[in-house]
mmCIF file of C-alpha atoms in Angstrom:
data_model
loop_
_atom_site.group_PDB
_atom_site.id
_atom_site.type_symbol
_atom_site.label_atom_id
_atom_site.label_comp_id
_atom_site.label_asym_id
_atom_site.label_seq_id
_atom_site.Cartn_x
_atom_site.Cartn_y
_atom_site.Cartn_z
ATOM 1 C CA UNK A 1 39.154 -47.988 5.529
ATOM 2 C CA UNK A 2 37.978 -45.264 7.918
ATOM 3 C CA UNK A 3 35.566 -46.618 10.505
ATOM 4 C CA UNK A 4 32.350 -44.703 11.221
ATOM 5 C CA UNK A 5 30.823 -44.668 14.686
ATOM 6 C CA UNK A 6 27.264 -45.785 15.246
ATOM 7 C CA UNK A 7 26.334 -42.201 16.145
ATOM 8 C CA UNK A 8 27.785 -40.836 12.890
ATOM 9 C CA UNK A 9 26.082 -43.624 10.968
ATOM 10 C CA UNK A 10 22.707 -42.768 12.486
ATOM 11 C CA UNK A 11 23.181 -39.089 11.766
ATOM 12 C CA UNK A 12 24.119 -39.875 8.174
ATOM 13 C CA UNK A 13 21.036 -42.063 7.906
ATOM 14 C CA UNK A 14 18.916 -39.228 9.233
ATOM 15 C CA UNK A 15 20.211 -36.974 6.460
ATOM 16 C CA UNK A 16 19.054 -39.491 3.888
ATOM 17 C CA UNK A 17 15.519 -39.808 5.284
ATOM 18 C CA UNK A 18 14.466 -37.808 8.298
ATOM 19 C CA UNK A 19 10.965 -39.210 8.455
ATOM 20 C CA UNK A 20 12.086 -42.796 8.503
ATOM 21 C CA UNK A 21 12.004 -42.840 12.296
ATOM 22 C CA UNK A 22 8.638 -41.126 12.624
ATOM 23 C CA UNK A 23 6.151 -43.601 14.018
ATOM 24 C CA UNK A 24 2.576 -42.707 14.740
ATOM 25 C CA UNK A 25 0.761 -43.347 17.992
ATOM 26 C CA UNK A 26 0.846 -47.127 17.613
ATOM 27 C CA UNK A 27 4.632 -47.009 17.884
ATOM 28 C CA UNK A 28 5.298 -49.282 14.923
ATOM 29 C CA UNK A 29 3.958 -47.912 11.668
ATOM 30 C CA UNK A 30 5.649 -45.031 9.912
ATOM 31 C CA UNK A 31 3.727 -41.849 9.300
ATOM 32 C CA UNK A 32 2.697 -41.711 5.640
ATOM 33 C CA UNK A 33 2.671 -37.948 5.675
ATOM 34 C CA UNK A 34 6.140 -37.814 7.182
ATOM 35 C CA UNK A 35 7.549 -40.298 4.701
ATOM 36 C CA UNK A 36 6.238 -38.344 1.752
ATOM 37 C CA UNK A 37 7.520 -34.986 2.935
ATOM 38 C CA UNK A 38 11.012 -35.803 4.194
ATOM 39 C CA UNK A 39 12.482 -38.282 1.736
ATOM 40 C CA UNK A 40 15.863 -36.601 1.920
ATOM 41 C CA UNK A 41 17.426 -33.652 3.652
ATOM 42 C CA UNK A 42 19.040 -32.544 0.436
ATOM 43 C CA UNK A 43 15.667 -32.308 -1.249
ATOM 44 C CA UNK A 44 14.091 -30.525 1.695
ATOM 45 C CA UNK A 45 16.932 -28.013 1.870
ATOM 46 C CA UNK A 46 16.387 -27.158 -1.800
ATOM 47 C CA UNK A 47 12.645 -26.772 -1.261
ATOM 48 C CA UNK A 48 13.145 -24.568 1.783
ATOM 49 C CA UNK A 49 15.624 -22.395 -0.057
ATOM 50 C CA UNK A 50 13.174 -21.948 -2.918
ATOM 51 C CA UNK A 51 10.204 -21.031 -0.723
ATOM 52 C CA UNK A 52 12.064 -19.009 1.901
ATOM 53 C CA UNK A 53 13.488 -20.272 5.161
ATOM 54 C CA UNK A 54 11.167 -20.863 8.087
ATOM 55 C CA UNK A 55 12.105 -19.547 11.512
ATOM 56 C CA UNK A 56 12.142 -22.181 14.234
ATOM 57 C CA UNK A 57 12.313 -21.381 17.950
ATOM 58 C CA UNK A 58 13.617 -24.133 20.221
ATOM 59 C CA UNK A 59 13.214 -24.016 24.005
ATOM 60 C CA UNK A 60 15.400 -26.462 25.979
ATOM 61 C CA UNK A 61 14.705 -26.878 29.671
ATOM 62 C CA UNK A 62 18.410 -26.735 30.593
ATOM 63 C CA UNK A 63 21.575 -26.699 28.488
ATOM 64 C CA UNK A 64 23.527 -28.267 31.372
ATOM 65 C CA UNK A 65 21.659 -31.567 30.951
ATOM 66 C CA UNK A 66 24.033 -34.059 29.281
ATOM 67 C CA UNK A 67 21.361 -35.823 27.249
ATOM 68 C CA UNK A 68 19.689 -32.618 26.095
ATOM 69 C CA UNK A 69 23.072 -31.298 24.984
ATOM 70 C CA UNK A 70 23.312 -34.209 22.551
ATOM 71 C CA UNK A 71 19.670 -33.815 21.553
ATOM 72 C CA UNK A 72 19.774 -30.073 20.829
ATOM 73 C CA UNK A 73 23.027 -30.379 18.881
ATOM 74 C CA UNK A 74 21.452 -33.017 16.645
ATOM 75 C CA UNK A 75 18.193 -31.093 16.317
ATOM 76 C CA UNK A 76 19.900 -27.854 15.335
ATOM 77 C CA UNK A 77 21.914 -29.677 12.694
ATOM 78 C CA UNK A 78 18.880 -31.369 11.164
ATOM 79 C CA UNK A 79 16.729 -28.231 11.117
ATOM 80 C CA UNK A 80 19.494 -26.189 9.509
ATOM 81 C CA UNK A 81 20.023 -28.947 6.947
ATOM 82 C CA UNK A 82 16.357 -28.502 6.075
ATOM 83 C CA UNK A 83 17.084 -24.854 5.285
ATOM 84 C CA UNK A 84 15.493 -23.334 8.391
ATOM 85 C CA UNK A 85 16.753 -20.526 10.608
ATOM 86 C CA UNK A 86 17.062 -21.917 14.135
ATOM 87 C CA UNK A 87 17.322 -20.155 17.496
ATOM 88 C CA UNK A 88 17.812 -22.346 20.596
ATOM 89 C CA UNK A 89 17.465 -20.936 24.104
ATOM 90 C CA UNK A 90 18.358 -22.241 27.554
ATOM 91 C CA UNK A 91 15.506 -22.296 30.067
ATOM 92 C CA UNK A 92 18.052 -22.723 32.885
ATOM 93 C CA UNK A 93 15.645 -25.144 34.569
ATOM 94 C CA UNK A 94 13.344 -22.230 35.437
ATOM 95 C CA UNK A 95 9.782 -22.203 34.096
ATOM 96 C CA UNK A 96 9.446 -18.415 34.365
ATOM 97 C CA UNK A 97 12.560 -17.974 32.264
ATOM 98 C CA UNK A 98 11.223 -20.379 29.643
ATOM 99 C CA UNK A 99 7.853 -18.630 29.582
ATOM 100 C CA UNK A 100 9.572 -15.328 28.860
ATOM 101 C CA UNK A 101 11.550 -16.986 26.063
ATOM 102 C CA UNK A 102 8.349 -18.369 24.530
ATOM 103 C CA UNK A 103 6.758 -14.915 24.615
ATOM 104 C CA UNK A 104 9.832 -13.480 22.893
ATOM 105 C CA UNK A 105 9.605 -16.089 20.160
ATOM 106 C CA UNK A 106 5.913 -15.274 19.671
ATOM 107 C CA UNK A 107 6.743 -11.565 19.353
ATOM 108 C CA UNK A 108 9.320 -12.481 16.726
ATOM 109 C CA UNK A 109 6.728 -14.455 14.785
ATOM 110 C CA UNK A 110 8.500 -17.821 14.588
ATOM 111 C CA UNK A 111 6.848 -20.406 12.343
ATOM 112 C CA UNK A 112 7.110 -23.373 14.734
ATOM 113 C CA UNK A 113 8.038 -23.729 18.400
ATOM 114 C CA UNK A 114 9.891 -26.842 19.578
ATOM 115 C CA UNK A 115 9.558 -27.032 23.352
ATOM 116 C CA UNK A 116 11.275 -29.197 25.949
ATOM 117 C CA UNK A 117 9.283 -27.914 28.949
ATOM 118 C CA UNK A 118 10.926 -27.166 32.254
ATOM 119 C CA UNK A 119 7.808 -28.428 33.998
ATOM 120 C CA UNK A 120 5.338 -30.726 32.276
ATOM 121 C CA UNK A 121 2.718 -29.431 34.708
ATOM 122 C CA UNK A 122 3.067 -26.070 32.940
ATOM 123 C CA UNK A 123 2.415 -27.533 29.484
ATOM 124 C CA UNK A 124 -1.246 -26.466 29.440
ATOM 125 C CA UNK A 125 -0.282 -22.900 30.336
ATOM 126 C CA UNK A 126 2.305 -22.979 27.547
ATOM 127 C CA UNK A 127 -0.336 -24.099 25.047
ATOM 128 C CA UNK A 128 -2.812 -21.466 26.261
ATOM 129 C CA UNK A 129 -0.122 -18.808 25.793
ATOM 130 C CA UNK A 130 0.755 -19.912 22.254
ATOM 131 C CA UNK A 131 -2.686 -20.909 20.965
ATOM 132 C CA UNK A 132 -3.946 -17.377 20.035
ATOM 133 C CA UNK A 133 -1.017 -17.006 17.623
ATOM 134 C CA UNK A 134 -1.828 -20.366 15.957
ATOM 135 C CA UNK A 135 1.887 -21.221 16.094
ATOM 136 C CA UNK A 136 2.403 -25.013 15.925
ATOM 137 C CA UNK A 137 4.126 -26.703 18.856
ATOM 138 C CA UNK A 138 6.372 -29.763 18.858
ATOM 139 C CA UNK A 139 6.812 -30.882 22.455
ATOM 140 C CA UNK A 140 9.942 -32.996 22.914
ATOM 141 C CA UNK A 141 11.499 -35.309 25.515
ATOM 142 C CA UNK A 142 9.122 -34.428 28.372
ATOM 143 C CA UNK A 143 5.642 -35.727 27.683
ATOM 144 C CA UNK A 144 2.648 -33.492 28.472
ATOM 145 C CA UNK A 145 -0.688 -34.990 29.411
ATOM 146 C CA UNK A 146 -2.793 -36.043 26.430
ATOM 147 C CA UNK A 147 -5.427 -33.489 27.376
ATOM 148 C CA UNK A 148 -2.852 -30.769 26.719
ATOM 149 C CA UNK A 149 -2.290 -31.990 23.178
ATOM 150 C CA UNK A 150 -6.042 -32.421 22.666
ATOM 151 C CA UNK A 151 -6.604 -28.789 23.654
ATOM 152 C CA UNK A 152 -4.628 -27.631 20.603
ATOM 153 C CA UNK A 153 -5.631 -30.293 18.098
ATOM 154 C CA UNK A 154 -3.785 -30.356 14.756
ATOM 155 C CA UNK A 155 -1.336 -27.728 15.997
ATOM 156 C CA UNK A 156 0.442 -29.651 18.736
ATOM 157 C CA UNK A 157 2.296 -32.966 18.902
ATOM 158 C CA UNK A 158 4.713 -34.866 21.098
ATOM 159 C CA UNK A 159 7.943 -36.531 19.955
ATOM 160 C CA UNK A 160 9.678 -38.786 22.432
ATOM 161 C CA UNK A 161 10.207 -42.204 23.858
ATOM 162 C CA UNK A 162 7.785 -44.043 26.143
ATOM 163 C CA UNK A 163 9.442 -43.849 29.574
ATOM 164 C CA UNK A 164 7.494 -46.908 30.715
ATOM 165 C CA UNK A 165 9.594 -48.902 28.253
ATOM 166 C CA UNK A 166 12.849 -47.536 29.681
ATOM 167 C CA UNK A 167 11.819 -48.431 33.229
ATOM 168 C CA UNK A 168 10.760 -51.906 32.139
ATOM 169 C CA UNK A 169 14.102 -52.402 30.416
ATOM 170 C CA UNK A 170 15.962 -51.398 33.578
ATOM 171 C CA UNK A 171 14.100 -54.057 35.525
ATOM 172 C CA UNK A 172 14.780 -56.621 32.810
ATOM 173 C CA UNK A 173 18.494 -55.817 32.947
ATOM 174 C CA UNK A 174 18.441 -56.830 36.604
ATOM 175 C CA UNK A 175 16.408 -59.970 35.899
ATOM 176 C CA UNK A 176 18.979 -60.971 33.269
ATOM 177 C CA UNK A 177 21.841 -61.023 35.803
ATOM 178 C CA UNK A 178 23.141 -64.265 37.285
ATOM 179 C CA UNK A 179 21.266 -63.797 40.563
ATOM 180 C CA UNK A 180 18.281 -61.922 39.073
ATOM 181 C CA UNK A 181 19.047 -59.112 41.508
ATOM 182 C CA UNK A 182 18.951 -61.250 44.650
ATOM 183 C CA UNK A 183 22.663 -61.250 45.391
ATOM 184 C CA UNK A 184 22.452 -62.602 48.954
ATOM 185 C CA UNK A 185 19.935 -65.278 47.994
ATOM 186 C CA UNK A 186 17.364 -64.429 50.669
ATOM 187 C CA UNK A 187 14.497 -64.382 48.180
ATOM 188 C CA UNK A 188 14.140 -60.604 48.177
ATOM 189 C CA UNK A 189 15.670 -57.839 46.024
ATOM 190 C CA UNK A 190 16.616 -54.835 48.166
ATOM 191 C CA UNK A 191 17.276 -51.601 46.307
ATOM 192 C CA UNK A 192 17.647 -47.839 46.406
ATOM 193 C CA UNK A 193 16.295 -45.504 43.731
ATOM 194 C CA UNK A 194 17.895 -42.270 42.485
ATOM 195 C CA UNK A 195 15.058 -40.258 40.972
ATOM 196 C CA UNK A 196 14.917 -37.325 38.584
ATOM 197 C CA UNK A 197 12.552 -34.358 38.655
ATOM 198 C CA UNK A 198 9.409 -35.511 40.515
ATOM 199 C CA UNK A 199 7.191 -33.563 38.084
ATOM 200 C CA UNK A 200 8.774 -35.235 35.066
ATOM 201 C CA UNK A 201 6.727 -38.136 33.707
ATOM 202 C CA UNK A 202 9.931 -39.892 32.605
ATOM 203 C CA UNK A 203 11.180 -39.954 36.198
ATOM 204 C CA UNK A 204 7.824 -41.181 37.447
ATOM 205 C CA UNK A 205 7.535 -43.975 34.894
ATOM 206 C CA UNK A 206 11.154 -45.114 35.188
ATOM 207 C CA UNK A 207 10.763 -45.340 38.941
ATOM 208 C CA UNK A 208 7.484 -47.245 38.722
ATOM 209 C CA UNK A 209 8.122 -49.573 35.801
ATOM 210 C CA UNK A 210 11.642 -50.662 36.733
ATOM 211 C CA UNK A 211 10.203 -52.183 39.897
ATOM 212 C CA UNK A 212 7.039 -53.384 38.154
ATOM 213 C CA UNK A 213 9.233 -55.499 35.857
ATOM 214 C CA UNK A 214 10.600 -57.253 38.934
ATOM 215 C CA UNK A 215 7.254 -57.813 40.637
ATOM 216 C CA UNK A 216 5.625 -58.925 37.376
ATOM 217 C CA UNK A 217 8.339 -61.596 37.238
ATOM 218 C CA UNK A 218 7.256 -62.773 40.678
ATOM 219 C CA UNK A 219 10.101 -61.193 42.624
ATOM 220 C CA UNK A 220 9.742 -59.853 46.143
ATOM 221 C CA UNK A 221 11.273 -56.403 46.471
ATOM 222 C CA UNK A 222 12.130 -53.995 49.269
ATOM 223 C CA UNK A 223 12.819 -50.323 48.704
ATOM 224 C CA UNK A 224 15.387 -49.169 51.238
ATOM 225 C CA UNK A 225 15.141 -45.535 50.154
ATOM 226 C CA UNK A 226 14.214 -43.295 47.212
ATOM 227 C CA UNK A 227 16.421 -40.254 46.711
ATOM 228 C CA UNK A 228 15.313 -37.110 44.885
ATOM 229 C CA UNK A 229 18.471 -36.293 42.930
ATOM 230 C CA UNK A 230 16.932 -34.233 40.095
ATOM 231 C CA UNK A 231 19.055 -35.877 37.373
ATOM 232 C CA UNK A 232 22.249 -34.522 38.997
ATOM 233 C CA UNK A 233 25.464 -36.562 39.237
ATOM 234 C CA UNK A 234 26.918 -34.839 42.296
ATOM 235 C CA UNK A 235 23.686 -35.051 44.273
ATOM 236 C CA UNK A 236 23.347 -38.746 43.462
ATOM 237 C CA UNK A 237 26.934 -39.387 44.476
ATOM 238 C CA UNK A 238 26.309 -37.815 47.873
ATOM 239 C CA UNK A 239 23.014 -39.612 48.421
ATOM 240 C CA UNK A 240 24.383 -43.020 47.454
ATOM 241 C CA UNK A 241 27.341 -42.472 49.777
ATOM 242 C CA UNK A 242 24.858 -41.762 52.573
ATOM 243 C CA UNK A 243 22.825 -44.837 51.626
ATOM 244 C CA UNK A 244 25.907 -47.052 51.696
ATOM 245 C CA UNK A 245 26.810 -45.738 55.129
ATOM 246 C CA UNK A 246 23.288 -46.410 56.386
ATOM 247 C CA UNK A 247 22.364 -49.668 54.657
ATOM 248 C CA UNK A 248 25.730 -51.162 53.680
ATOM 249 C CA UNK A 249 25.542 -54.631 52.137
ATOM 250 C CA UNK A 250 21.747 -54.663 52.299
ATOM 251 C CA UNK A 251 21.825 -52.659 49.037
ATOM 252 C CA UNK A 252 21.705 -55.152 46.179
ATOM 253 C CA UNK A 253 20.543 -52.892 43.339
ATOM 254 C CA UNK A 254 20.935 -49.190 42.613
ATOM 255 C CA UNK A 255 18.359 -47.916 40.111
ATOM 256 C CA UNK A 256 18.994 -44.495 38.580
ATOM 257 C CA UNK A 257 16.511 -42.618 36.389
ATOM 258 C CA UNK A 258 19.390 -41.403 34.200
ATOM 259 C CA UNK A 259 23.064 -42.070 33.536
ATOM 260 C CA UNK A 260 24.341 -38.878 35.146
ATOM 261 C CA UNK A 261 23.002 -40.087 38.482
ATOM 262 C CA UNK A 262 24.300 -43.607 37.770
ATOM 263 C CA UNK A 263 27.789 -42.211 37.230
ATOM 264 C CA UNK A 264 27.552 -40.399 40.555
ATOM 265 C CA UNK A 265 26.342 -43.599 42.208
ATOM 266 C CA UNK A 266 29.240 -45.515 40.671
ATOM 267 C CA UNK A 267 31.760 -43.135 42.218
ATOM 268 C CA UNK A 268 30.342 -43.767 45.686
ATOM 269 C CA UNK A 269 30.073 -47.523 45.157
ATOM 270 C CA UNK A 270 33.715 -47.721 44.135
ATOM 271 C CA UNK A 271 34.830 -45.507 47.017
ATOM 272 C CA UNK A 272 32.976 -47.854 49.373
ATOM 273 C CA UNK A 273 34.765 -50.874 47.897
ATOM 274 C CA UNK A 274 31.662 -52.312 46.257
ATOM 275 C CA UNK A 275 32.025 -54.213 42.963
ATOM 276 C CA UNK A 276 29.280 -54.035 40.349
ATOM 277 C CA UNK A 277 28.319 -57.504 39.173
ATOM 278 C CA UNK A 278 29.707 -59.100 42.313
ATOM 279 C CA UNK A 279 28.014 -57.536 45.328
ATOM 280 C CA UNK A 280 25.769 -54.870 43.770
ATOM 281 C CA UNK A 281 24.024 -54.054 40.481
ATOM 282 C CA UNK A 282 23.755 -50.593 38.916
ATOM 283 C CA UNK A 283 21.573 -49.433 36.013
ATOM 284 C CA UNK A 284 20.869 -46.076 34.367
ATOM 285 C CA UNK A 285 19.159 -44.576 31.319
ATOM 286 C CA UNK A 286 20.448 -42.500 28.362
ATOM 287 C CA UNK A 287 23.488 -44.481 27.150
ATOM 288 C CA UNK A 288 25.832 -41.531 27.627
ATOM 289 C CA UNK A 289 29.312 -42.337 26.323
ATOM 290 C CA UNK A 290 30.902 -42.542 29.774
ATOM 291 C CA UNK A 291 28.129 -44.797 31.046
ATOM 292 C CA UNK A 292 28.334 -47.106 28.037
ATOM 293 C CA UNK A 293 32.104 -47.387 28.504
ATOM 294 C CA UNK A 294 31.479 -48.371 32.116
ATOM 295 C CA UNK A 295 29.081 -51.063 30.913
ATOM 296 C CA UNK A 296 31.807 -52.332 28.561
ATOM 297 C CA UNK A 297 34.297 -52.307 31.459
ATOM 298 C CA UNK A 298 31.872 -54.106 33.775
ATOM 299 C CA UNK A 299 31.454 -51.126 36.117
ATOM 300 C CA UNK A 300 27.743 -50.788 35.348
ATOM 301 C CA UNK A 301 25.265 -53.623 34.920
ATOM 302 C CA UNK A 302 23.638 -51.857 31.992
ATOM 303 C CA UNK A 303 21.896 -48.770 30.727
ATOM 304 C CA UNK A 304 19.060 -47.992 28.347
ATOM 305 C CA UNK A 305 19.664 -46.063 25.140
ATOM 306 C CA UNK A 306 17.578 -42.902 25.012
ATOM 307 C CA UNK A 307 18.043 -42.304 21.298
ATOM 308 C CA UNK A 308 18.903 -38.618 20.899
ATOM 309 C CA UNK A 309 19.587 -39.095 17.185
ATOM 310 C CA UNK A 310 16.260 -40.810 16.522
ATOM 311 C CA UNK A 311 14.277 -38.342 18.612
ATOM 312 C CA UNK A 312 15.952 -35.269 17.127
ATOM 313 C CA UNK A 313 15.395 -36.629 13.635
ATOM 314 C CA UNK A 314 11.720 -37.258 14.355
ATOM 315 C CA UNK A 315 11.311 -33.808 15.923
ATOM 316 C CA UNK A 316 12.893 -32.151 12.886
ATOM 317 C CA UNK A 317 10.636 -34.107 10.539
ATOM 318 C CA UNK A 318 7.516 -33.190 12.542
ATOM 319 C CA UNK A 319 8.604 -29.541 12.459
ATOM 320 C CA UNK A 320 8.944 -29.760 8.701
ATOM 321 C CA UNK A 321 5.421 -31.164 8.391
ATOM 322 C CA UNK A 322 4.063 -28.151 10.271
ATOM 323 C CA UNK A 323 6.067 -25.721 8.128
ATOM 324 C CA UNK A 324 4.670 -27.289 4.969
ATOM 325 C CA UNK A 325 1.110 -27.518 6.246
ATOM 326 C CA UNK A 326 1.025 -31.309 6.069
ATOM 327 C CA UNK A 327 -0.860 -33.657 8.376
ATOM 328 C CA UNK A 328 0.850 -34.219 11.720
ATOM 329 C CA UNK A 329 0.117 -37.085 14.098
ATOM 330 C CA UNK A 330 -0.405 -36.386 17.782
ATOM 331 C CA UNK A 331 2.387 -38.733 18.945
ATOM 332 C CA UNK A 332 5.674 -39.903 17.463
ATOM 333 C CA UNK A 333 7.460 -42.593 19.488
ATOM 334 C CA UNK A 334 11.115 -43.601 19.305
ATOM 335 C CA UNK A 335 12.058 -46.912 20.934
ATOM 336 C CA UNK A 336 14.547 -47.333 23.759
ATOM 337 C CA UNK A 337 17.230 -50.048 23.524
ATOM 338 C CA UNK A 338 18.713 -52.171 26.318
ATOM 339 C CA UNK A 339 22.499 -51.767 26.499
ATOM 340 C CA UNK A 340 24.435 -54.646 28.067
ATOM 341 C CA UNK A 341 28.068 -55.697 28.188
ATOM 342 C CA UNK A 342 27.406 -57.922 25.171
ATOM 343 C CA UNK A 343 26.217 -55.125 22.866
ATOM 344 C CA UNK A 344 27.552 -51.956 24.530
ATOM 345 C CA UNK A 345 30.536 -51.471 22.206
ATOM 346 C CA UNK A 346 28.262 -50.588 19.297
ATOM 347 C CA UNK A 347 26.624 -47.786 21.302
ATOM 348 C CA UNK A 348 29.783 -45.892 22.205
ATOM 349 C CA UNK A 349 29.449 -42.478 20.572
#
């Protein structure tokens, strides 16, 4: 019998029922409208073919981002399975470039815009630019302020995961270790933090809530240093090497807002002769294949699955609702999942 990976299984499941993962703002109940309009991709493809294919413009903040590479690949597949014409552009991590791309899509008359903003602080400007055309917007992955969505009611939604949950899960991963993060037993958890884009709400929440999980559990903590590594593996590797040279064994935990930075941190930890699980703990977010394998091998304490399959499926289903003129909720949440050595094998993609 040929084995199917969890990733392939989830993608196959998404083909059967794209709206199954759509959850409204409460985060637990499925959207009735979504369920009724996306029962199967096969059916939706037939409907789209009969009525004429919609044109979907997708703006990704940066193709070089490992997680967004997975996300956009999934999203393109699902939208094309629905019978839509899809154009995906690379914002190259430059808001001006993305703004120009949005204007081009508007000139082309796309039916729906799916936008992963370069800067969430620019989300209101993006809405103000698009609003006169009445083109619906599905914001993905980087959450705009609620006021932004409110300013374009019924034509704008957000699909993503609650970054507060991912930060909380990171803290819980540390609390679930043998020493609960306090390796030297002095009653205090000393840590460094590798942070993503400071304007990104995910980076802000992961930074805040990972530590909040520790303090809520009654732990005393000390931040040795926070590094602005902008999601980048090489930058994190350099900064963690500098931290190890400066703070040495005082570093008990390395928190990273994503797995790319965690992989960079791991390189420096290993080069410094540190052993994860013995004299340091290391956690990330995204559940990238390489990171998950390192969890399996004991080289990372854990990571948190940022479900690209679930989010892309939900984004495609929300797009379909807009195309068909159906009711769309303001928020669609997809849960994170803690990945530990005990369950990591099932999350290898």
